[in-house]
Amino acid sequence: MTLELKNIGMIKEANVKIDGLTVIAGKNDTGKSTVGKALFLAYSSFSLDKNIHQNNESHITDNMPRFSLSSEKVKEELFSENSFSKKTIIKVLHEEKVFTYNQDNMYIEDSLDIRDIGIANIAFIETPIVWNLQKLFRSVTDIESHLKLVGESIEIPYPFLMKDLYFKLVTKRDYPDERIKEFRKSIISIIDGEFKKDEDGLFRFYRDRNKFDLIDVATG
């Protein structure tokens, strides 16, 4: 794929071919990080659009039965000269976009079909310092959850990309793919230890039954 960027940050114009493992090299302040962030944003927007579409479909499906009318009411609405429903139906039929409802199929006839890019998740990894902020992110999440429960809202500024990466790292996942399991074992063997949650829910580095705070562990 080719990523086209114009007037974003330090980049005036760029066409970047993304093919497998792609390395972007250059001088400082030339927009190398901007390319990665733009790619992250592009893939994230696909997931966001998909979720919005699914939520809208679900909402419409759940509410369709409320709009069912008796046959007599339909006749009255359709054949009355000043019927609002009649005028609305005529207007809708002249629209370019016609929404078709079916229990098993819902779509807008001229909608754009974005192909399945085959990516289940995407994370932007800019710096391992994200681990030093895990207490901050947990506190922010607790505050936001509490405010939602009491019906209040407040904007708490924080580095979004770091928080996004942190929660992806701490979310427990199953690894059905044997290759991923073997890859994890290889990493543990290479670094002679592993990262695990302690009794407080914070990640630490464990080696030979010893526990180390991440701030005391080499970030590389």
JSON list of C-alpha atoms in Angstrom, two decimals:
[
{"chain": "A", "resi": 1, "resn": "MET", "atom": "CA", "xyz": [0.00, 0.00, 0.00]},
{"chain": "A", "resi": 2, "resn": "THR", "atom": "CA", "xyz": [1.06, 3.63, -0.49]},
{"chain": "A", "resi": 3, "resn": "LEU", "atom": "CA", "xyz": [0.48, 6.28, 2.17]},
{"chain": "A", "resi": 4, "resn": "GLU", "atom": "CA", "xyz": [0.01, 9.78, 0.74]},
{"chain": "A", "resi": 5, "resn": "LEU", "atom": "CA", "xyz": [0.63, 12.70, 3.11]},
{"chain": "A", "resi": 6, "resn": "LYS", "atom": "CA", "xyz": [0.29, 16.42, 2.45]},
{"chain": "A", "resi": 7, "resn": "ASN", "atom": "CA", "xyz": [0.92, 19.33, 4.83]},
{"chain": "A", "resi": 8, "resn": "ILE", "atom": "CA", "xyz": [1.01, 17.24, 8.01]},
{"chain": "A", "resi": 9, "resn": "GLY", "atom": "CA", "xyz": [3.46, 18.38, 10.66]},
{"chain": "A", "resi": 10, "resn": "MET", "atom": "CA", "xyz": [6.94, 18.66, 9.17]},
{"chain": "A", "resi": 11, "resn": "ILE", "atom": "CA", "xyz": [5.87, 16.86, 5.99]},
{"chain": "A", "resi": 12, "resn": "LYS", "atom": "CA", "xyz": [4.93, 19.04, 3.03]},
{"chain": "A", "resi": 13, "resn": "GLU", "atom": "CA", "xyz": [4.25, 16.13, 0.69]},
{"chain": "A", "resi": 14, "resn": "ALA", "atom": "CA", "xyz": [5.23, 12.46, 0.77]},
{"chain": "A", "resi": 15, "resn": "ASN", "atom": "CA", "xyz": [4.29, 9.15, -0.84]},
{"chain": "A", "resi": 16, "resn": "VAL", "atom": "CA", "xyz": [5.43, 6.28, 1.36]},
{"chain": "A", "resi": 17, "resn": "LYS", "atom": "CA", "xyz": [5.20, 2.68, 0.19]},
{"chain": "A", "resi": 18, "resn": "ILE", "atom": "CA", "xyz": [4.33, 0.37, 3.09]},
{"chain": "A", "resi": 19, "resn": "ASP", "atom": "CA", "xyz": [5.31, -3.17, 2.17]},
{"chain": "A", "resi": 20, "resn": "GLY", "atom": "CA", "xyz": [5.83, -5.65, 4.99]},
{"chain": "A", "resi": 21, "resn": "LEU", "atom": "CA", "xyz": [8.51, -4.46, 7.41]},
{"chain": "A", "resi": 22, "resn": "THR", "atom": "CA", "xyz": [9.19, -0.85, 6.44]},
{"chain": "A", "resi": 23, "resn": "VAL", "atom": "CA", "xyz": [12.06, 1.21, 7.86]},
{"chain": "A", "resi": 24, "resn": "ILE", "atom": "CA", "xyz": [11.88, 5.00, 7.59]},
{"chain": "A", "resi": 25, "resn": "ALA", "atom": "CA", "xyz": [15.23, 6.72, 8.12]},
{"chain": "A", "resi": 26, "resn": "GLY", "atom": "CA", "xyz": [16.27, 10.35, 7.97]},
{"chain": "A", "resi": 27, "resn": "LYS", "atom": "CA", "xyz": [17.47, 13.41, 9.83]},
{"chain": "A", "resi": 28, "resn": "ASN", "atom": "CA", "xyz": [15.79, 14.72, 12.96]},
{"chain": "A", "resi": 29, "resn": "ASP", "atom": "CA", "xyz": [12.64, 16.82, 12.58]},
{"chain": "A", "resi": 30, "resn": "THR", "atom": "CA", "xyz": [11.86, 15.60, 9.06]},
{"chain": "A", "resi": 31, "resn": "GLY", "atom": "CA", "xyz": [8.58, 13.86, 9.91]},
{"chain": "A", "resi": 32, "resn": "LYS", "atom": "CA", "xyz": [9.61, 10.23, 10.42]},
{"chain": "A", "resi": 33, "resn": "SER", "atom": "CA", "xyz": [7.35, 9.79, 13.45]},
{"chain": "A", "resi": 34, "resn": "THR", "atom": "CA", "xyz": [4.53, 11.59, 11.65]},
{"chain": "A", "resi": 35, "resn": "VAL", "atom": "CA", "xyz": [4.40, 8.82, 9.05]},
{"chain": "A", "resi": 36, "resn": "GLY", "atom": "CA", "xyz": [3.90, 6.20, 11.75]},
{"chain": "A", "resi": 37, "resn": "LYS", "atom": "CA", "xyz": [1.23, 8.26, 13.52]},
{"chain": "A", "resi": 38, "resn": "ALA", "atom": "CA", "xyz": [-0.62, 8.85, 10.25]},
{"chain": "A", "resi": 39, "resn": "LEU", "atom": "CA", "xyz": [-0.61, 5.13, 9.49]},
{"chain": "A", "resi": 40, "resn": "PHE", "atom": "CA", "xyz": [-1.87, 4.40, 13.01]},
{"chain": "A", "resi": 41, "resn": "LEU", "atom": "CA", "xyz": [-4.68, 6.93, 12.56]},
{"chain": "A", "resi": 42, "resn": "ALA", "atom": "CA", "xyz": [-5.68, 5.48, 9.18]},
{"chain": "A", "resi": 43, "resn": "TYR", "atom": "CA", "xyz": [-6.00, 1.90, 10.43]},
{"chain": "A", "resi": 44, "resn": "SER", "atom": "CA", "xyz": [-7.70, 3.02, 13.65]},
{"chain": "A", "resi": 45, "resn": "SER", "atom": "CA", "xyz": [-10.32, 4.93, 11.65]},
{"chain": "A", "resi": 46, "resn": "PHE", "atom": "CA", "xyz": [-11.29, 1.72, 9.82]},
{"chain": "A", "resi": 47, "resn": "SER", "atom": "CA", "xyz": [-12.13, 0.07, 13.14]},
{"chain": "A", "resi": 48, "resn": "LEU", "atom": "CA", "xyz": [-13.97, 3.18, 14.35]},
{"chain": "A", "resi": 49, "resn": "ASP", "atom": "CA", "xyz": [-16.11, 3.38, 11.19]},
{"chain": "A", "resi": 50, "resn": "LYS", "atom": "CA", "xyz": [-16.92, -0.33, 11.47]},
{"chain": "A", "resi": 51, "resn": "ASN", "atom": "CA", "xyz": [-18.00, 0.00, 15.11]},
{"chain": "A", "resi": 52, "resn": "ILE", "atom": "CA", "xyz": [-20.18, 3.03, 14.35]},
{"chain": "A", "resi": 53, "resn": "HIS", "atom": "CA", "xyz": [-21.81, 1.19, 11.42]},
{"chain": "A", "resi": 54, "resn": "GLN", "atom": "CA", "xyz": [-22.50, -1.89, 13.57]},
{"chain": "A", "resi": 55, "resn": "ASN", "atom": "CA", "xyz": [-23.94, 0.22, 16.40]},
{"chain": "A", "resi": 56, "resn": "ASN", "atom": "CA", "xyz": [-26.23, 2.07, 13.97]},
{"chain": "A", "resi": 57, "resn": "GLU", "atom": "CA", "xyz": [-27.45, -1.19, 12.44]},
{"chain": "A", "resi": 58, "resn": "SER", "atom": "CA", "xyz": [-28.19, -2.62, 15.87]},
{"chain": "A", "resi": 59, "resn": "HIS", "atom": "CA", "xyz": [-30.03, 0.52, 16.96]},
{"chain": "A", "resi": 60, "resn": "ILE", "atom": "CA", "xyz": [-32.19, 0.59, 13.82]},
{"chain": "A", "resi": 61, "resn": "THR", "atom": "CA", "xyz": [-32.96, -3.13, 14.01]},
{"chain": "A", "resi": 62, "resn": "ASP", "atom": "CA", "xyz": [-34.04, -2.85, 17.65]},
{"chain": "A", "resi": 63, "resn": "ASN", "atom": "CA", "xyz": [-36.36, 0.05, 16.93]},
{"chain": "A", "resi": 64, "resn": "MET", "atom": "CA", "xyz": [-37.95, -1.07, 13.65]},
{"chain": "A", "resi": 65, "resn": "PRO", "atom": "CA", "xyz": [-40.86, -2.93, 15.36]},
{"chain": "A", "resi": 66, "resn": "ARG", "atom": "CA", "xyz": [-41.96, 0.37, 16.94]},
{"chain": "A", "resi": 67, "resn": "PHE", "atom": "CA", "xyz": [-42.79, 1.72, 13.49]},
{"chain": "A", "resi": 68, "resn": "SER", "atom": "CA", "xyz": [-45.09, -1.09, 12.40]},
{"chain": "A", "resi": 69, "resn": "LEU", "atom": "CA", "xyz": [-48.60, 0.15, 11.59]},
{"chain": "A", "resi": 70, "resn": "SER", "atom": "CA", "xyz": [-51.90, -1.64, 11.13]},
{"chain": "A", "resi": 71, "resn": "SER", "atom": "CA", "xyz": [-53.16, -2.07, 7.57]},
{"chain": "A", "resi": 72, "resn": "GLU", "atom": "CA", "xyz": [-56.02, 0.39, 8.16]},
{"chain": "A", "resi": 73, "resn": "LYS", "atom": "CA", "xyz": [-53.64, 3.02, 9.46]},
{"chain": "A", "resi": 74, "resn": "VAL", "atom": "CA", "xyz": [-51.38, 2.51, 6.43]},
{"chain": "A", "resi": 75, "resn": "LYS", "atom": "CA", "xyz": [-54.29, 3.02, 4.04]},
{"chain": "A", "resi": 76, "resn": "GLU", "atom": "CA", "xyz": [-55.36, 6.15, 5.88]},
{"chain": "A", "resi": 77, "resn": "GLU", "atom": "CA", "xyz": [-51.86, 7.61, 5.80]},
{"chain": "A", "resi": 78, "resn": "LEU", "atom": "CA", "xyz": [-51.13, 6.76, 2.17]},
{"chain": "A", "resi": 79, "resn": "PHE", "atom": "CA", "xyz": [-54.38, 7.85, 0.56]},
{"chain": "A", "resi": 80, "resn": "SER", "atom": "CA", "xyz": [-55.05, 10.99, 2.57]},
{"chain": "A", "resi": 81, "resn": "GLU", "atom": "CA", "xyz": [-54.41, 14.04, 0.38]},
{"chain": "A", "resi": 82, "resn": "ASN", "atom": "CA", "xyz": [-52.62, 16.01, 3.10]},
{"chain": "A", "resi": 83, "resn": "SER", "atom": "CA", "xyz": [-50.91, 13.04, 4.70]},
{"chain": "A", "resi": 84, "resn": "PHE", "atom": "CA", "xyz": [-47.49, 13.85, 6.11]},
{"chain": "A", "resi": 85, "resn": "SER", "atom": "CA", "xyz": [-46.44, 10.20, 5.65]},
{"chain": "A", "resi": 86, "resn": "LYS", "atom": "CA", "xyz": [-47.42, 10.26, 1.98]},
{"chain": "A", "resi": 87, "resn": "LYS", "atom": "CA", "xyz": [-45.37, 13.38, 1.33]},
{"chain": "A", "resi": 88, "resn": "THR", "atom": "CA", "xyz": [-42.44, 11.92, 3.24]},
{"chain": "A", "resi": 89, "resn": "ILE", "atom": "CA", "xyz": [-42.52, 8.66, 1.27]},
{"chain": "A", "resi": 90, "resn": "ILE", "atom": "CA", "xyz": [-42.59, 10.52, -2.05]},
{"chain": "A", "resi": 91, "resn": "LYS", "atom": "CA", "xyz": [-39.66, 12.65, -0.92]},
{"chain": "A", "resi": 92, "resn": "VAL", "atom": "CA", "xyz": [-37.65, 9.61, 0.18]},
{"chain": "A", "resi": 93, "resn": "LEU", "atom": "CA", "xyz": [-38.26, 7.81, -3.12]},
{"chain": "A", "resi": 94, "resn": "HIS", "atom": "CA", "xyz": [-36.76, 10.77, -4.96]},
{"chain": "A", "resi": 95, "resn": "GLU", "atom": "CA", "xyz": [-33.64, 10.75, -2.81]},
{"chain": "A", "resi": 96, "resn": "GLU", "atom": "CA", "xyz": [-30.45, 9.26, -4.27]},
{"chain": "A", "resi": 97, "resn": "LYS", "atom": "CA", "xyz": [-29.83, 7.18, -1.17]},
{"chain": "A", "resi": 98, "resn": "VAL", "atom": "CA", "xyz": [-32.49, 4.59, -0.36]},
{"chain": "A", "resi": 99, "resn": "PHE", "atom": "CA", "xyz": [-32.21, 2.62, 2.87]},
{"chain": "A", "resi": 100, "resn": "THR", "atom": "CA", "xyz": [-33.30, -1.01, 2.48]},
{"chain": "A", "resi": 101, "resn": "TYR", "atom": "CA", "xyz": [-34.28, -2.91, 5.61]},
{"chain": "A", "resi": 102, "resn": "ASN", "atom": "CA", "xyz": [-34.20, -6.66, 5.93]},
{"chain": "A", "resi": 103, "resn": "GLN", "atom": "CA", "xyz": [-33.85, -8.82, 9.02]},
{"chain": "A", "resi": 104, "resn": "ASP", "atom": "CA", "xyz": [-30.67, -10.40, 7.62]},
{"chain": "A", "resi": 105, "resn": "ASN", "atom": "CA", "xyz": [-29.34, -7.59, 5.45]},
{"chain": "A", "resi": 106, "resn": "MET", "atom": "CA", "xyz": [-29.12, -3.85, 6.02]},
{"chain": "A", "resi": 107, "resn": "TYR", "atom": "CA", "xyz": [-27.33, -1.44, 3.74]},
{"chain": "A", "resi": 108, "resn": "ILE", "atom": "CA", "xyz": [-27.30, 1.90, 1.96]},
{"chain": "A", "resi": 109, "resn": "GLU", "atom": "CA", "xyz": [-27.32, 1.12, -1.75]},
{"chain": "A", "resi": 110, "resn": "ASP", "atom": "CA", "xyz": [-24.61, 3.58, -2.76]},
{"chain": "A", "resi": 111, "resn": "SER", "atom": "CA", "xyz": [-22.41, 3.12, 0.29]},
{"chain": "A", "resi": 112, "resn": "LEU", "atom": "CA", "xyz": [-18.67, 2.67, -0.09]},
{"chain": "A", "resi": 113, "resn": "ASP", "atom": "CA", "xyz": [-17.43, -0.82, 0.71]},
{"chain": "A", "resi": 114, "resn": "ILE", "atom": "CA", "xyz": [-14.04, -0.67, 2.45]},
{"chain": "A", "resi": 115, "resn": "ARG", "atom": "CA", "xyz": [-12.20, -3.96, 2.01]},
{"chain": "A", "resi": 116, "resn": "ASP", "atom": "CA", "xyz": [-11.28, -6.04, 5.00]},
{"chain": "A", "resi": 117, "resn": "ILE", "atom": "CA", "xyz": [-7.69, -5.16, 5.75]},
{"chain": "A", "resi": 118, "resn": "GLY", "atom": "CA", "xyz": [-7.24, -8.26, 7.91]},
{"chain": "A", "resi": 119, "resn": "ILE", "atom": "CA", "xyz": [-5.80, -6.49, 10.94]},
{"chain": "A", "resi": 120, "resn": "ALA", "atom": "CA", "xyz": [-7.38, -7.29, 14.30]},
{"chain": "A", "resi": 121, "resn": "ASN", "atom": "CA", "xyz": [-5.50, -4.68, 16.29]},
{"chain": "A", "resi": 122, "resn": "ILE", "atom": "CA", "xyz": [-2.91, -1.97, 15.84]},
{"chain": "A", "resi": 123, "resn": "ALA", "atom": "CA", "xyz": [-0.67, -0.21, 18.35]},
{"chain": "A", "resi": 124, "resn": "PHE", "atom": "CA", "xyz": [1.66, 2.77, 18.04]},
{"chain": "A", "resi": 125, "resn": "ILE", "atom": "CA", "xyz": [4.90, 2.10, 19.94]},
{"chain": "A", "resi": 126, "resn": "GLU", "atom": "CA", "xyz": [6.92, 5.29, 20.29]},
{"chain": "A", "resi": 127, "resn": "THR", "atom": "CA", "xyz": [8.80, 4.73, 23.54]},
{"chain": "A", "resi": 128, "resn": "PRO", "atom": "CA", "xyz": [9.04, 2.09, 26.29]},
{"chain": "A", "resi": 129, "resn": "ILE", "atom": "CA", "xyz": [8.66, 4.88, 28.86]},
{"chain": "A", "resi": 130, "resn": "VAL", "atom": "CA", "xyz": [4.93, 4.06, 28.73]},
{"chain": "A", "resi": 131, "resn": "TRP", "atom": "CA", "xyz": [5.55, 1.56, 31.55]},
{"chain": "A", "resi": 132, "resn": "ASN", "atom": "CA", "xyz": [6.65, 4.38, 33.86]},
{"chain": "A", "resi": 133, "resn": "LEU", "atom": "CA", "xyz": [3.20, 5.95, 33.46]},
{"chain": "A", "resi": 134, "resn": "GLN", "atom": "CA", "xyz": [1.09, 2.90, 34.33]},
{"chain": "A", "resi": 135, "resn": "LYS", "atom": "CA", "xyz": [0.03, 4.33, 37.72]},
{"chain": "A", "resi": 136, "resn": "LEU", "atom": "CA", "xyz": [-1.02, 7.57, 36.01]},
{"chain": "A", "resi": 137, "resn": "PHE", "atom": "CA", "xyz": [-3.14, 5.77, 33.41]},
{"chain": "A", "resi": 138, "resn": "ARG", "atom": "CA", "xyz": [-4.80, 3.58, 36.04]},
{"chain": "A", "resi": 139, "resn": "SER", "atom": "CA", "xyz": [-5.64, 6.66, 38.12]},
{"chain": "A", "resi": 140, "resn": "VAL", "atom": "CA", "xyz": [-7.06, 8.51, 35.11]},
{"chain": "A", "resi": 141, "resn": "THR", "atom": "CA", "xyz": [-9.22, 5.50, 34.22]},
{"chain": "A", "resi": 142, "resn": "ASP", "atom": "CA", "xyz": [-10.52, 5.20, 37.79]},
{"chain": "A", "resi": 143, "resn": "ILE", "atom": "CA", "xyz": [-11.44, 8.90, 37.87]},
{"chain": "A", "resi": 144, "resn": "GLU", "atom": "CA", "xyz": [-13.18, 8.74, 34.48]},
{"chain": "A", "resi": 145, "resn": "SER", "atom": "CA", "xyz": [-15.15, 5.64, 35.52]},
{"chain": "A", "resi": 146, "resn": "HIS", "atom": "CA", "xyz": [-16.27, 7.31, 38.77]},
{"chain": "A", "resi": 147, "resn": "LEU", "atom": "CA", "xyz": [-17.38, 10.47, 36.97]},
{"chain": "A", "resi": 148, "resn": "LYS", "atom": "CA", "xyz": [-19.44, 8.44, 34.49]},
{"chain": "A", "resi": 149, "resn": "LEU", "atom": "CA", "xyz": [-21.21, 6.67, 37.36]},
{"chain": "A", "resi": 150, "resn": "VAL", "atom": "CA", "xyz": [-22.26, 9.98, 38.94]},
{"chain": "A", "resi": 151, "resn": "GLY", "atom": "CA", "xyz": [-23.23, 11.47, 35.58]},
{"chain": "A", "resi": 152, "resn": "GLU", "atom": "CA", "xyz": [-20.46, 14.03, 35.38]},
{"chain": "A", "resi": 153, "resn": "SER", "atom": "CA", "xyz": [-17.90, 14.66, 32.67]},
{"chain": "A", "resi": 154, "resn": "ILE", "atom": "CA", "xyz": [-14.45, 16.23, 32.80]},
{"chain": "A", "resi": 155, "resn": "GLU", "atom": "CA", "xyz": [-11.63, 16.31, 30.28]},
{"chain": "A", "resi": 156, "resn": "ILE", "atom": "CA", "xyz": [-8.37, 14.93, 31.66]},
{"chain": "A", "resi": 157, "resn": "PRO", "atom": "CA", "xyz": [-5.42, 15.68, 29.36]},
{"chain": "A", "resi": 158, "resn": "TYR", "atom": "CA", "xyz": [-3.02, 12.77, 28.86]},
{"chain": "A", "resi": 159, "resn": "PRO", "atom": "CA", "xyz": [-0.80, 11.34, 26.08]},
{"chain": "A", "resi": 160, "resn": "PHE", "atom": "CA", "xyz": [-3.43, 9.33, 24.16]},
{"chain": "A", "resi": 161, "resn": "LEU", "atom": "CA", "xyz": [-1.03, 7.16, 22.13]},
{"chain": "A", "resi": 162, "resn": "MET", "atom": "CA", "xyz": [0.81, 6.08, 25.29]},
{"chain": "A", "resi": 163, "resn": "LYS", "atom": "CA", "xyz": [-2.44, 5.29, 27.11]},
{"chain": "A", "resi": 164, "resn": "ASP", "atom": "CA", "xyz": [-3.73, 3.35, 24.11]},
{"chain": "A", "resi": 165, "resn": "LEU", "atom": "CA", "xyz": [-0.52, 1.31, 23.99]},
{"chain": "A", "resi": 166, "resn": "TYR", "atom": "CA", "xyz": [-0.52, 0.72, 27.75]},
{"chain": "A", "resi": 167, "resn": "PHE", "atom": "CA", "xyz": [-4.01, -0.76, 27.85]},
{"chain": "A", "resi": 168, "resn": "LYS", "atom": "CA", "xyz": [-3.26, -2.97, 24.86]},
{"chain": "A", "resi": 169, "resn": "LEU", "atom": "CA", "xyz": [-0.20, -4.28, 26.67]},
{"chain": "A", "resi": 170, "resn": "VAL", "atom": "CA", "xyz": [-1.98, -4.98, 29.95]},
{"chain": "A", "resi": 171, "resn": "THR", "atom": "CA", "xyz": [-5.09, -6.56, 28.43]},
{"chain": "A", "resi": 172, "resn": "LYS", "atom": "CA", "xyz": [-4.85, -10.31, 28.95]},
{"chain": "A", "resi": 173, "resn": "ARG", "atom": "CA", "xyz": [-5.16, -12.28, 25.72]},
{"chain": "A", "resi": 174, "resn": "ASP", "atom": "CA", "xyz": [-5.20, -15.92, 24.78]},
{"chain": "A", "resi": 175, "resn": "TYR", "atom": "CA", "xyz": [-2.65, -17.03, 22.20]},
{"chain": "A", "resi": 176, "resn": "PRO", "atom": "CA", "xyz": [-4.22, -19.77, 20.06]},
{"chain": "A", "resi": 177, "resn": "ASP", "atom": "CA", "xyz": [-1.44, -19.46, 17.48]},
{"chain": "A", "resi": 178, "resn": "GLU", "atom": "CA", "xyz": [1.42, -21.78, 18.45]},
{"chain": "A", "resi": 179, "resn": "ARG", "atom": "CA", "xyz": [3.90, -19.52, 16.66]},
{"chain": "A", "resi": 180, "resn": "ILE", "atom": "CA", "xyz": [3.06, -16.65, 19.01]},
{"chain": "A", "resi": 181, "resn": "LYS", "atom": "CA", "xyz": [3.47, -18.92, 22.03]},
{"chain": "A", "resi": 182, "resn": "GLU", "atom": "CA", "xyz": [6.89, -20.00, 20.79]},
{"chain": "A", "resi": 183, "resn": "PHE", "atom": "CA", "xyz": [7.83, -16.39, 20.06]},
{"chain": "A", "resi": 184, "resn": "ARG", "atom": "CA", "xyz": [6.92, -15.43, 23.64]},
{"chain": "A", "resi": 185, "resn": "LYS", "atom": "CA", "xyz": [9.02, -18.29, 25.03]},
{"chain": "A", "resi": 186, "resn": "SER", "atom": "CA", "xyz": [11.97, -17.14, 22.93]},
{"chain": "A", "resi": 187, "resn": "ILE", "atom": "CA", "xyz": [11.72, -13.59, 24.30]},
{"chain": "A", "resi": 188, "resn": "ILE", "atom": "CA", "xyz": [11.62, -14.87, 27.89]},
{"chain": "A", "resi": 189, "resn": "SER", "atom": "CA", "xyz": [14.70, -16.96, 27.18]},
{"chain": "A", "resi": 190, "resn": "ILE", "atom": "CA", "xyz": [16.60, -14.08, 25.55]},
{"chain": "A", "resi": 191, "resn": "ILE", "atom": "CA", "xyz": [15.93, -11.52, 28.29]},
{"chain": "A", "resi": 192, "resn": "ASP", "atom": "CA", "xyz": [16.27, -14.17, 31.01]},
{"chain": "A", "resi": 193, "resn": "GLY", "atom": "CA", "xyz": [13.02, -13.17, 32.71]},
{"chain": "A", "resi": 194, "resn": "GLU", "atom": "CA", "xyz": [9.48, -12.04, 32.05]},
{"chain": "A", "resi": 195, "resn": "PHE", "atom": "CA", "xyz": [7.04, -9.22, 32.71]},
{"chain": "A", "resi": 196, "resn": "LYS", "atom": "CA", "xyz": [4.08, -10.09, 34.92]},
{"chain": "A", "resi": 197, "resn": "LYS", "atom": "CA", "xyz": [1.47, -8.36, 37.04]},
{"chain": "A", "resi": 198, "resn": "ASP", "atom": "CA", "xyz": [2.06, -8.30, 40.77]},
{"chain": "A", "resi": 199, "resn": "GLU", "atom": "CA", "xyz": [-0.56, -8.52, 43.51]},
{"chain": "A", "resi": 200, "resn": "ASP", "atom": "CA", "xyz": [-1.30, -4.78, 43.07]},
{"chain": "A", "resi": 201, "resn": "GLY", "atom": "CA", "xyz": [-2.01, -5.17, 39.38]},
{"chain": "A", "resi": 202, "resn": "LEU", "atom": "CA", "xyz": [1.18, -3.38, 38.31]},
{"chain": "A", "resi": 203, "resn": "PHE", "atom": "CA", "xyz": [3.66, -4.88, 35.88]},
{"chain": "A", "resi": 204, "resn": "ARG", "atom": "CA", "xyz": [7.09, -5.84, 37.19]},
{"chain": "A", "resi": 205, "resn": "PHE", "atom": "CA", "xyz": [10.06, -7.66, 35.75]},
{"chain": "A", "resi": 206, "resn": "TYR", "atom": "CA", "xyz": [10.72, -11.09, 37.28]},
{"chain": "A", "resi": 207, "resn": "ARG", "atom": "CA", "xyz": [14.04, -12.95, 37.14]},
{"chain": "A", "resi": 208, "resn": "ASP", "atom": "CA", "xyz": [15.12, -15.86, 39.33]},
{"chain": "A", "resi": 209, "resn": "ARG", "atom": "CA", "xyz": [12.29, -15.20, 41.81]},
{"chain": "A", "resi": 210, "resn": "ASN", "atom": "CA", "xyz": [13.37, -11.59, 42.15]},
{"chain": "A", "resi": 211, "resn": "LYS", "atom": "CA", "xyz": [10.98, -8.75, 41.38]},
{"chain": "A", "resi": 212, "resn": "PHE", "atom": "CA", "xyz": [12.11, -5.44, 39.85]},
{"chain": "A", "resi": 213, "resn": "ASP", "atom": "CA", "xyz": [10.27, -2.17, 39.26]},
{"chain": "A", "resi": 214, "resn": "LEU", "atom": "CA", "xyz": [10.21, -1.34, 35.55]},
{"chain": "A", "resi": 215, "resn": "ILE", "atom": "CA", "xyz": [11.86, 2.01, 36.20]},
{"chain": "A", "resi": 216, "resn": "ASP", "atom": "CA", "xyz": [14.95, 0.03, 37.28]},
{"chain": "A", "resi": 217, "resn": "VAL", "atom": "CA", "xyz": [14.94, -2.17, 34.18]},
{"chain": "A", "resi": 218, "resn": "ALA", "atom": "CA", "xyz": [16.74, -1.30, 30.93]},
{"chain": "A", "resi": 219, "resn": "THR", "atom": "CA", "xyz": [14.18, 0.28, 28.60]},
{"chain": "A", "resi": 220, "resn": "GLY", "atom": "CA", "xyz": [15.70, -1.34, 25.51]}
]
